[in-house]
Short mmCIF file of C-alpha atoms and ligand atoms in Angstrom, two decimals:
data_model
loop_
_atom_site.label_atom_id
_atom_site.label_comp_id
_atom_site.label_asym_id
_atom_site.label_seq_id
_atom_site.Cartn_x
_atom_site.Cartn_y
_atom_site.Cartn_z
CA UNK A 1 6.32 -0.15 17.83
CA UNK A 2 5.28 -1.97 14.69
CA UNK A 3 5.52 -5.62 14.08
CA UNK A 4 6.08 -7.14 10.90
CA UNK A 5 5.22 -10.36 9.16
CA UNK A 6 6.99 -11.57 5.75
CA UNK A 7 5.72 -15.05 6.14
CA UNK A 8 3.15 -14.81 3.10
CA UNK A 9 5.35 -12.56 0.88
CA UNK A 10 6.49 -15.51 -1.01
CA UNK A 11 10.02 -14.42 -1.06
CA UNK A 12 12.54 -17.29 -0.99
CA UNK A 13 15.66 -16.86 1.37
CA UNK A 14 17.70 -17.03 -2.18
CA UNK A 15 15.65 -13.88 -3.56
CA UNK A 16 16.61 -12.36 0.36
CA UNK A 17 20.30 -13.29 -0.44
CA UNK A 18 20.45 -12.23 -3.96
CA UNK A 19 18.54 -8.66 -3.44
CA UNK A 20 20.45 -8.23 -0.01
CA UNK A 21 23.47 -8.29 -2.17
CA UNK A 22 22.45 -5.72 -4.42
CA UNK A 23 21.01 -3.50 -1.48
CA UNK A 24 24.69 -4.01 0.49
CA UNK A 25 26.09 -0.85 -0.91
CA UNK A 26 23.16 1.37 -0.44
CA UNK A 27 22.61 0.40 3.01
CA UNK A 28 26.31 1.32 3.76
CA UNK A 29 25.55 4.63 1.88
CA UNK A 30 22.55 5.16 4.14
CA UNK A 31 24.79 4.30 7.32
CA UNK A 32 27.09 6.78 6.20
CA UNK A 33 24.73 9.71 5.62
CA UNK A 34 23.86 9.05 9.33
CA UNK A 35 27.50 9.43 10.51
CA UNK A 36 28.14 12.53 8.37
CA UNK A 37 25.10 14.44 9.55
CA UNK A 38 25.16 16.73 6.64
CA UNK A 39 22.38 17.63 4.34
CA UNK A 40 24.18 17.37 1.22
CA UNK A 41 22.32 14.41 -0.44
CA UNK A 42 19.09 13.51 -1.13
CA UNK A 43 18.84 10.61 1.23
CA UNK A 44 19.47 13.27 3.80
CA UNK A 45 15.95 13.40 5.06
CA UNK A 46 16.84 10.47 7.24
CA UNK A 47 18.59 13.01 9.41
CA UNK A 48 15.59 15.02 10.24
CA UNK A 49 14.14 12.95 12.98
CA UNK A 50 17.24 12.96 14.91
CA UNK A 51 18.10 16.75 14.38
CA UNK A 52 16.93 17.64 18.06
CA UNK A 53 18.05 21.31 17.76
CA UNK A 54 15.94 21.66 14.62
CA UNK A 55 12.79 20.10 16.35
CA UNK A 56 13.24 22.46 19.20
CA UNK A 57 13.30 25.35 16.83
CA UNK A 58 10.28 24.24 15.22
CA UNK A 59 8.52 23.88 18.54
CA UNK A 60 9.56 27.49 19.63
CA UNK A 61 8.33 28.72 16.50
CA UNK A 62 5.07 26.84 17.11
CA UNK A 63 4.76 28.16 20.81
CA UNK A 64 4.60 31.71 19.36
CA UNK A 65 1.31 30.91 17.72
CA UNK A 66 -0.19 28.10 20.15
CA UNK A 67 -2.65 29.15 22.73
CA UNK A 68 -6.16 27.79 23.79
CA UNK A 69 -7.87 29.93 21.78
CA UNK A 70 -6.57 28.61 18.39
CA UNK A 71 -9.33 27.07 16.39
CA UNK A 72 -7.73 26.30 12.86
CA UNK A 73 -4.39 25.86 11.35
CA UNK A 74 -4.60 25.94 7.45
CA UNK A 75 -2.21 24.72 5.55
CA UNK A 76 -1.89 26.06 1.89
CA UNK A 77 0.41 23.53 0.22
CA UNK A 78 0.13 20.28 -2.14
CA UNK A 79 1.66 16.75 -2.49
CA UNK A 80 4.81 16.38 -0.50
CA UNK A 81 3.86 19.53 0.82
CA UNK A 82 0.63 18.74 2.86
CA UNK A 83 0.05 15.12 2.61
CA UNK A 84 2.76 14.06 5.61
CA UNK A 85 1.09 16.53 8.20
CA UNK A 86 -2.42 15.59 7.03
CA UNK A 87 -1.86 11.84 7.52
CA UNK A 88 -0.67 12.00 11.20
CA UNK A 89 -3.20 14.62 12.00
CA UNK A 90 -5.88 12.44 10.36
CA UNK A 91 -4.95 9.53 11.86
CA UNK A 92 -4.58 10.86 15.55
CA UNK A 93 -7.71 13.45 15.43
CA UNK A 94 -8.78 14.56 11.77
CA UNK A 95 -10.84 11.55 10.82
CA UNK A 96 -13.61 12.45 13.12
CA UNK A 97 -13.47 16.25 12.41
CA UNK A 98 -16.69 16.23 10.70
CA UNK A 99 -18.45 14.74 14.05
CA UNK A 100 -16.43 16.33 16.50
CA UNK A 101 -17.00 19.95 15.35
CA UNK A 102 -16.49 21.28 18.67
CA UNK A 103 -13.12 19.94 19.06
CA UNK A 104 -9.94 22.56 18.08
CA UNK A 105 -7.58 23.21 16.80
CA UNK A 106 -8.41 21.66 13.60
CA UNK A 107 -6.27 21.51 10.14
CA UNK A 108 -7.66 22.57 7.05
CA UNK A 109 -5.87 21.49 3.80
CA UNK A 110 -6.06 23.68 0.75
CA UNK A 111 -4.31 21.75 -1.70
CA UNK A 112 -5.87 22.00 -5.02
CA UNK A 113 -7.85 24.87 -6.32
CA UNK A 114 -11.40 24.10 -5.38
CA UNK A 115 -13.73 27.23 -5.25
CA UNK A 116 -16.07 25.78 -2.54
CA UNK A 117 -13.52 24.79 -0.36
CA UNK A 118 -11.63 28.14 -0.60
CA UNK A 119 -14.71 30.12 -0.14
CA UNK A 120 -16.23 28.00 2.73
CA UNK A 121 -13.28 28.20 4.74
CA UNK A 122 -12.70 32.05 3.87
CA UNK A 123 -16.30 32.36 4.93
CA UNK A 124 -15.81 30.12 8.20
CA UNK A 125 -12.91 32.28 8.80
CA UNK A 126 -14.94 35.57 8.72
CA UNK A 127 -17.50 34.42 10.65
CA UNK A 128 -15.88 32.56 13.55
CA UNK A 129 -12.36 34.42 14.12
CA UNK A 130 -12.64 37.51 16.39
CA UNK A 131 -8.87 37.43 17.45
CA UNK A 132 -5.83 36.94 15.53
CA UNK A 133 -4.65 34.01 18.29
CA UNK A 134 -7.70 31.57 16.90
CA UNK A 135 -6.15 31.05 13.56
CA UNK A 136 -2.64 30.20 11.35
CA UNK A 137 -2.16 30.33 7.77
CA UNK A 138 0.88 28.15 6.88
CA UNK A 139 1.95 28.38 3.13
CA UNK A 140 3.94 25.16 2.43
CA UNK A 141 5.87 25.11 -1.07
CA UNK A 142 9.40 23.99 -1.31
CA UNK A 143 9.75 25.55 -5.01
CA UNK A 144 7.82 28.40 -4.03
CA UNK A 145 6.13 28.36 -7.48
CA UNK A 146 3.54 25.61 -7.45
CA UNK A 147 0.43 27.23 -9.50
CA UNK A 148 -2.12 26.05 -6.99
CA UNK A 149 -0.44 26.77 -3.89
CA UNK A 150 0.43 30.56 -5.13
CA UNK A 151 -3.18 30.71 -6.38
CA UNK A 152 -4.76 29.70 -3.09
CA UNK A 153 -2.53 31.95 -0.86
CA UNK A 154 -3.28 34.79 -3.48
CA UNK A 155 -7.17 34.05 -2.86
CA UNK A 156 -6.38 34.37 1.04
CA UNK A 157 -4.15 37.36 0.89
CA UNK A 158 -7.16 38.99 -1.54
CA UNK A 159 -9.89 37.91 0.72
CA UNK A 160 -8.76 37.75 4.45
CA UNK A 161 -6.23 40.39 4.65
CA UNK A 162 -8.41 43.41 5.35
CA UNK A 163 -11.13 41.11 7.08
CA UNK A 164 -9.12 39.01 9.50
CA UNK A 165 -7.47 40.23 12.50
CA UNK A 166 -3.59 40.94 12.33
CA UNK A 167 -3.94 38.88 9.20
CA UNK A 168 -0.03 39.18 8.17
CA UNK A 169 1.54 38.41 11.86
CA UNK A 170 -0.54 34.79 11.33
CA UNK A 171 1.01 33.96 8.18
CA UNK A 172 3.85 31.15 8.06
CA UNK A 173 5.92 30.55 5.12
CA UNK A 174 7.80 27.22 4.69
CA UNK A 175 10.06 27.01 1.54
CA UNK A 176 13.51 26.55 0.09
CA UNK A 177 15.85 29.29 1.24
CA UNK A 178 17.03 30.34 -2.14
CA UNK A 179 13.45 30.38 -3.58
CA UNK A 180 11.55 33.69 -4.73
CA UNK A 181 8.93 32.95 -2.11
CA UNK A 182 11.56 33.12 0.74
CA UNK A 183 12.99 36.08 -0.51
CA UNK A 184 9.39 37.67 -0.45
CA UNK A 185 8.20 36.22 2.79
CA UNK A 186 11.61 37.79 4.14
CA UNK A 187 11.13 41.11 2.76
CA UNK A 188 7.43 41.31 4.11
CA UNK A 189 8.38 40.23 7.65
CA UNK A 190 6.41 36.90 7.70
CA UNK A 191 7.72 34.07 9.81
CA UNK A 192 9.67 32.04 7.27
CA UNK A 193 10.97 28.10 7.94
CA UNK A 194 13.36 26.67 5.69
CA UNK A 195 13.24 23.30 4.08
CA UNK A 196 16.88 21.66 3.93
CA UNK A 197 17.77 22.33 0.11
CA UNK A 198 18.21 18.57 -0.53
CA UNK A 199 15.20 17.37 1.00
CA UNK A 200 12.54 16.66 -1.43
CA UNK A 201 8.82 17.26 -0.61
CA UNK A 202 7.30 13.55 -0.40
CA UNK A 203 10.54 13.20 1.97
CA UNK A 204 10.04 16.19 4.40
CA UNK A 205 7.52 15.08 6.81
CA UNK A 206 9.93 15.10 9.75
CA UNK A 207 10.94 18.84 8.67
CA UNK A 208 9.11 21.84 9.20
CA UNK A 209 6.87 21.11 6.44
CA UNK A 210 5.24 18.38 8.45
CA UNK A 211 6.52 19.02 11.78
CA UNK A 212 5.57 22.82 12.31
CA UNK A 213 1.68 22.40 11.28
CA UNK A 214 1.50 19.15 13.70
CA UNK A 215 3.03 20.97 16.66
CA UNK A 216 0.68 23.83 16.32
CA UNK A 217 -2.32 21.31 16.36
CA UNK A 218 -0.82 19.87 19.62
CA UNK A 219 0.52 17.00 18.42
CA UNK A 220 3.60 15.58 20.07
CA UNK A 221 6.34 16.30 17.22
CA UNK A 222 9.21 14.67 19.79
CA UNK A 223 7.29 11.51 19.43
CA UNK A 224 6.78 11.31 16.00
CA UNK A 225 10.49 11.64 15.55
CA UNK A 226 11.20 9.01 18.20
CA UNK A 227 9.44 6.88 15.95
CA UNK A 228 11.04 7.46 13.02
CA UNK A 229 14.22 6.97 14.79
CA UNK A 230 13.02 3.37 15.91
CA UNK A 231 12.39 2.57 12.24
CA UNK A 232 15.67 3.90 11.13
CA UNK A 233 17.73 1.80 13.66
CA UNK A 234 16.16 -1.33 11.94
CA UNK A 235 16.05 0.36 8.40
CA UNK A 236 19.27 0.81 7.91
CA UNK A 237 20.59 -2.32 9.26
CA UNK A 238 22.82 -4.44 7.25
CA UNK A 239 21.29 -7.39 8.44
CA UNK A 240 18.58 -7.99 5.71
CA UNK A 241 16.55 -10.32 7.70
CA UNK A 242 16.32 -7.81 10.67
CA UNK A 243 15.54 -4.91 8.43
CA UNK A 244 11.62 -4.62 7.60
CA UNK A 245 12.36 -1.55 5.08
CA UNK A 246 14.60 -3.64 3.33
CA UNK A 247 12.44 -6.68 3.36
CA UNK A 248 9.49 -5.16 2.33
CA UNK A 249 11.49 -3.63 -0.40
CA UNK A 250 12.79 -6.93 -1.80
CA UNK A 251 8.94 -8.62 -1.35
CA UNK A 252 7.73 -5.71 -3.73
CA UNK A 253 10.16 -5.81 -6.20
CA UNK A 254 10.46 -9.19 -6.57
CA UNK A 255 6.73 -9.74 -6.85
CA UNK A 256 6.58 -7.21 -9.46
CA UNK A 257 9.51 -9.16 -11.55
CA UNK A 258 6.31 -12.07 -11.18
CA UNK A 259 4.21 -9.38 -12.70
CA UNK A 260 2.57 -8.51 -9.47
CA UNK A 261 2.21 -4.83 -10.76
CA UNK A 262 -0.28 -3.56 -8.16
CA UNK A 263 0.78 -2.74 -4.78
CA UNK A 264 -2.44 -2.43 -2.39
CA UNK A 265 -2.05 -1.06 1.00
CA UNK A 266 -4.90 -2.39 2.97
CA UNK A 267 -5.38 -0.73 6.07
CA UNK A 268 -7.87 -2.07 8.46
CA UNK A 269 -8.24 1.36 10.10
CA UNK A 270 -10.37 4.12 8.73
CA UNK A 271 -8.32 6.72 10.10
CA UNK A 272 -5.33 5.68 8.44
CA UNK A 273 -6.84 6.53 4.78
CA UNK A 274 -4.53 9.51 4.51
CA UNK A 275 -1.71 7.70 5.57
CA UNK A 276 -2.54 5.61 2.76
CA UNK A 277 -2.60 8.53 0.09
CA UNK A 278 0.57 9.78 1.60
CA UNK A 279 2.48 6.40 0.81
CA UNK A 280 0.59 6.32 -2.46
CA UNK A 281 2.37 9.86 -3.56
CA UNK A 282 5.71 8.66 -2.03
CA UNK A 283 5.70 5.11 -4.17
CA UNK A 284 4.53 6.83 -7.27
CA UNK A 285 6.53 9.89 -7.53
CA UNK A 286 9.61 8.05 -6.32
CA UNK A 287 9.53 4.98 -8.53
CA UNK A 288 7.02 5.32 -11.51
CA UNK A 289 9.80 6.42 -14.00
CA UNK A 290 12.45 5.03 -16.46
CA UNK A 291 15.51 3.38 -14.75
CA UNK A 292 18.58 5.35 -15.19
CA UNK A 293 20.65 4.95 -18.32
CA UNK A 294 17.95 2.82 -19.96
CA UNK A 295 16.25 5.60 -22.05
CA UNK A 296 14.65 3.27 -24.17
CA UNK A 297 13.14 0.85 -21.56
CA UNK A 298 9.72 1.23 -20.27
CA UNK A 299 9.11 3.03 -16.80
CA UNK A 300 8.29 1.14 -13.89
CA UNK A 301 4.91 0.57 -13.46
CA UNK A 302 3.99 -0.52 -9.91
CA UNK A 303 0.82 0.97 -9.07
CA UNK A 304 0.19 1.71 -5.58
CA UNK A 305 -3.55 1.75 -4.39
CA UNK A 306 -5.03 2.22 -1.15
CA UNK A 307 -7.99 0.08 0.46
CA UNK A 308 -9.87 0.37 3.70
CA UNK A 309 -10.92 -2.44 6.08
CA UNK A 310 -13.69 -3.19 6.23
CA UNK A 311 -15.54 -0.82 4.20
CA UNK A 312 -13.93 -1.86 1.14
CA UNK A 313 -14.38 -5.48 1.40
CA UNK A 314 -18.17 -4.37 0.51
CA UNK A 315 -16.60 -2.66 -2.47
CA UNK A 316 -13.29 -4.29 -3.73
CA UNK A 317 -13.08 -7.77 -2.09
CA UNK A 318 -15.17 -9.24 -5.08
CA UNK A 319 -12.44 -8.16 -7.69
CA UNK A 320 -9.61 -9.21 -5.35
CA UNK A 321 -10.84 -12.57 -4.71
CA UNK A 322 -12.00 -13.53 -7.77
CA UNK A 323 -9.25 -12.08 -9.77
CA UNK A 324 -6.13 -12.47 -7.42
CA UNK A 325 -3.76 -12.25 -9.96
CA UNK A 326 -1.39 -8.95 -10.59
CA UNK A 327 -1.61 -7.78 -7.20
CA UNK A 328 0.54 -7.58 -3.97
CA UNK A 329 -0.85 -6.54 -0.43
CA UNK A 330 0.53 -4.88 2.45
CA UNK A 331 -2.06 -5.26 5.49
CA UNK A 332 -1.82 -2.59 8.01
CA UNK A 333 -3.68 -3.13 11.25
CA UNK A 334 -3.84 -1.50 14.69
CA UNK A 335 -3.59 -3.92 17.67
CA UNK A 336 -4.74 -1.78 20.39
CA UNK A 337 -7.46 0.98 20.51
CA UNK A 338 -10.02 2.70 22.76
CA UNK A 339 -11.91 0.17 24.91
CA UNK A 340 -15.54 0.01 23.99
CA UNK A 341 -17.91 -2.22 25.94
CA UNK A 342 -18.72 -5.66 25.09
CA UNK A 343 -21.82 -5.91 22.81
CA UNK A 344 -24.25 -7.84 25.39
CA UNK A 345 -27.66 -9.22 25.68
CA UNK A 346 -29.74 -7.34 23.18
CA UNK A 347 -31.55 -8.67 20.56
CA UNK A 348 -29.41 -7.18 17.92
CA UNK A 349 -26.53 -9.47 18.67
CA UNK A 350 -28.59 -12.48 18.23
CA UNK A 351 -28.79 -11.57 14.31
CA UNK A 352 -25.14 -12.36 14.01
CA UNK A 353 -24.29 -15.49 15.48
CA UNK A 354 -20.98 -15.14 17.54
CA UNK A 355 -21.53 -11.38 18.17
CA UNK A 356 -22.49 -11.59 21.70
CA UNK A 357 -19.61 -10.49 23.60
CA UNK A 358 -17.55 -8.74 21.19
CA UNK A 359 -16.31 -5.19 21.18
CA UNK A 360 -16.19 -3.25 17.91
CA UNK A 361 -12.36 -3.70 17.68
CA UNK A 362 -12.71 -7.36 18.64
CA UNK A 363 -15.08 -7.88 15.47
CA UNK A 364 -12.86 -5.88 13.29
CA UNK A 365 -9.73 -7.84 14.36
CA UNK A 366 -11.91 -11.04 13.48
CA UNK A 367 -12.63 -9.71 9.83
CA UNK A 368 -9.20 -8.75 9.38
CA UNK A 369 -7.91 -12.35 10.07
CA UNK A 370 -10.62 -14.01 7.82
CA UNK A 371 -9.34 -11.92 5.42
CA UNK A 372 -5.92 -12.96 6.11
CA UNK A 373 -6.96 -16.65 5.97
CA UNK A 374 -8.84 -16.25 2.77
CA UNK A 375 -5.85 -14.52 1.06
CA UNK A 376 -3.50 -17.28 2.53
CA UNK A 377 -5.97 -19.87 1.02
CA UNK A 378 -6.00 -18.53 -2.42
CA UNK A 379 -1.85 -18.08 -2.32
CA UNK A 380 -2.34 -14.33 -2.70
CA UNK A 381 0.97 -12.54 -1.70
CA UNK A 382 0.94 -10.43 1.28
CA UNK A 383 2.89 -8.95 4.11
CA UNK A 384 1.61 -7.70 7.47
CA UNK A 385 2.43 -4.52 9.08
CA UNK A 386 0.76 -4.35 12.79
CA UNK A 387 0.59 -0.71 14.59
CA UNK A 388 0.78 -1.59 18.72
CA UNK A 389 -1.50 1.36 18.67
CA UNK A 390 -2.16 4.43 16.50
CA UNK A 391 0.09 6.96 18.20
CA UNK A 392 2.76 9.74 17.03
CA UNK A 393 5.42 7.56 17.76
CA UNK A 394 3.71 4.56 15.50
CA UNK A 395 3.05 6.92 12.64
CA UNK A 396 6.39 8.47 12.91
CA UNK A 397 7.77 4.88 12.82
CA UNK A 398 5.51 3.64 9.86
CA UNK A 399 6.69 6.74 7.75
CA UNK A 400 10.10 6.21 8.24
CA UNK A 401 10.00 2.55 7.66
CA UNK A 402 7.95 3.46 4.50
CA UNK A 403 10.72 6.05 3.08
CA UNK A 404 13.51 3.88 3.45
CA UNK A 405 11.51 0.90 1.80
CA UNK A 406 10.83 3.29 -1.07
CA UNK A 407 14.77 4.64 -1.48
CA UNK A 408 15.40 0.63 -1.39
CA UNK A 409 13.16 -0.31 -4.10
CA UNK A 410 14.50 2.62 -6.41
CA UNK A 411 17.86 1.31 -5.75
CA UNK A 412 16.99 -2.30 -6.70
CA UNK A 413 14.87 -1.11 -9.56
CA UNK A 414 17.69 1.45 -10.98
CA UNK A 415 15.57 4.63 -10.74
CA UNK A 416 16.23 7.94 -9.00
CA UNK A 417 13.80 8.14 -6.09
CA UNK A 418 14.09 11.65 -5.77
CA UNK A 419 13.27 13.41 -9.26
CA UNK A 420 9.68 13.52 -10.63
CA UNK A 421 10.62 14.37 -14.62
CA UNK A 422 7.65 13.58 -16.09
CA UNK A 423 5.36 15.85 -13.70
CA UNK A 424 7.30 18.56 -15.09
CA UNK A 425 5.72 17.78 -18.54
CA UNK A 426 2.30 18.67 -17.70
CA UNK A 427 3.42 21.79 -15.57
CA UNK A 428 5.34 22.92 -18.66
CA UNK A 429 1.91 22.74 -20.67
CA UNK A 430 -0.02 24.31 -17.91
CA UNK A 431 2.39 27.20 -17.78
CA UNK A 432 2.24 27.74 -21.70
CA UNK A 433 -1.37 27.77 -21.17
CA UNK A 434 -1.70 30.21 -18.50
CA UNK A 435 0.71 32.28 -20.71
O1 PA5 B 501 7.10 15.46 -3.49
C1 PA5 B 501 7.04 16.28 -4.46
O2 PA5 B 501 8.41 16.38 -4.69
C2 PA5 B 501 6.06 16.99 -4.78
O3 PA5 B 501 4.79 16.26 -4.39
C3 PA5 B 501 5.88 18.31 -4.28
O4 PA5 B 501 5.53 18.13 -2.94
C4 PA5 B 501 4.63 18.90 -4.82
O5 PA5 B 501 4.48 18.83 -6.21
C5 PA5 B 501 4.30 20.16 -4.12
O6 PA5 B 501 5.50 21.16 -4.44
P1 PA5 B 501 5.88 22.25 -3.86
O7 PA5 B 501 6.52 22.05 -2.58
O8 PA5 B 501 7.41 22.79 -4.58
O9 PA5 B 501 5.06 23.32 -4.05
#
């Protein structure tokens, strides 16, 4: 479960009412999408977490690859094609991967083309893998033609095909059913997983894109989806004051109109950093564009940033507090974590008054409260999201809540949340150079 507090968001009841009226039609559209149950519009990503048959099929596919021997799930994909799975994996397991070196299976993501990473991964596989059940290569690309993904895949096939056991049997391709990659995958007989046509990359975390690798990694994807369903029930409610996604969108948009052009999501949990990056991509790629039908207007320019508590208090807090303008903050905290012993009786606790008897998590909570008090005193606008715990359920809920929030922001700002026309500009340039 998540709990929300909007009391410091500085939105008035009249703003909620005004924006609520703007959103009413769109809420009805989303409710309709839920009723129609067909994947023929861009919002249909909201159907994914309730599609039990599809979830079962993904689990069944994963079962064919899972065994106690599995060590590495290698995802080759970028942006919306890897960030959702990585966000959940890192939050639950991955953030301590470099310390828990003997915990398997591990997720390895190859997104950009980095020769050191690609080579190290390949060398590690060649040294460690002795049987085919120890690894999976999941290539994920909706378009099937993203340069970095195709190049990393080509590298893997070139370097691994001969050297890794039963390489081709361990390849899973996730893509659009009518992409060239899909055709190729089918011809070669690789396991092929489809992405519903209208579900865009950054909204695809609850499709085979996010759920298949997570299931292979032993994460309870049914719980991820249950969490998403929980967020959906509230997030498509026409009672705006009971709809956290809509309220959060209203807060963001009204702060933007007050020139608060930076949206900082401040996670008081280091394991949620990748979740922050997932949200940053969702937000920037969905909203950073020129409003529809207003060609000569400037693009919407709310810049999403990610801060980590308490680390970034020792890095960014000086700036945030000295110049509190232009910024709107969403704090994200986790209420309950694993129990650690209370700090007791040693001469170390005496160095910081009040530390005696605290737990590590208790100290973090106190620091967080201190920051909240400071923001309040300085009248800096913020909302608070508190996760009951860091679990598959709460992560699914957070992601669905945010996907709806972004759709609502797009509706109010008059932009298309589902395209990315300006990304094409540099891609075209790269294609030209490659030729
Ligand atoms: O969210 C998006 O649409 C993008 O970030 C894409 O996921 C990203 O560009 C990768 O594209 P593709 O999945 O087609 O390889």
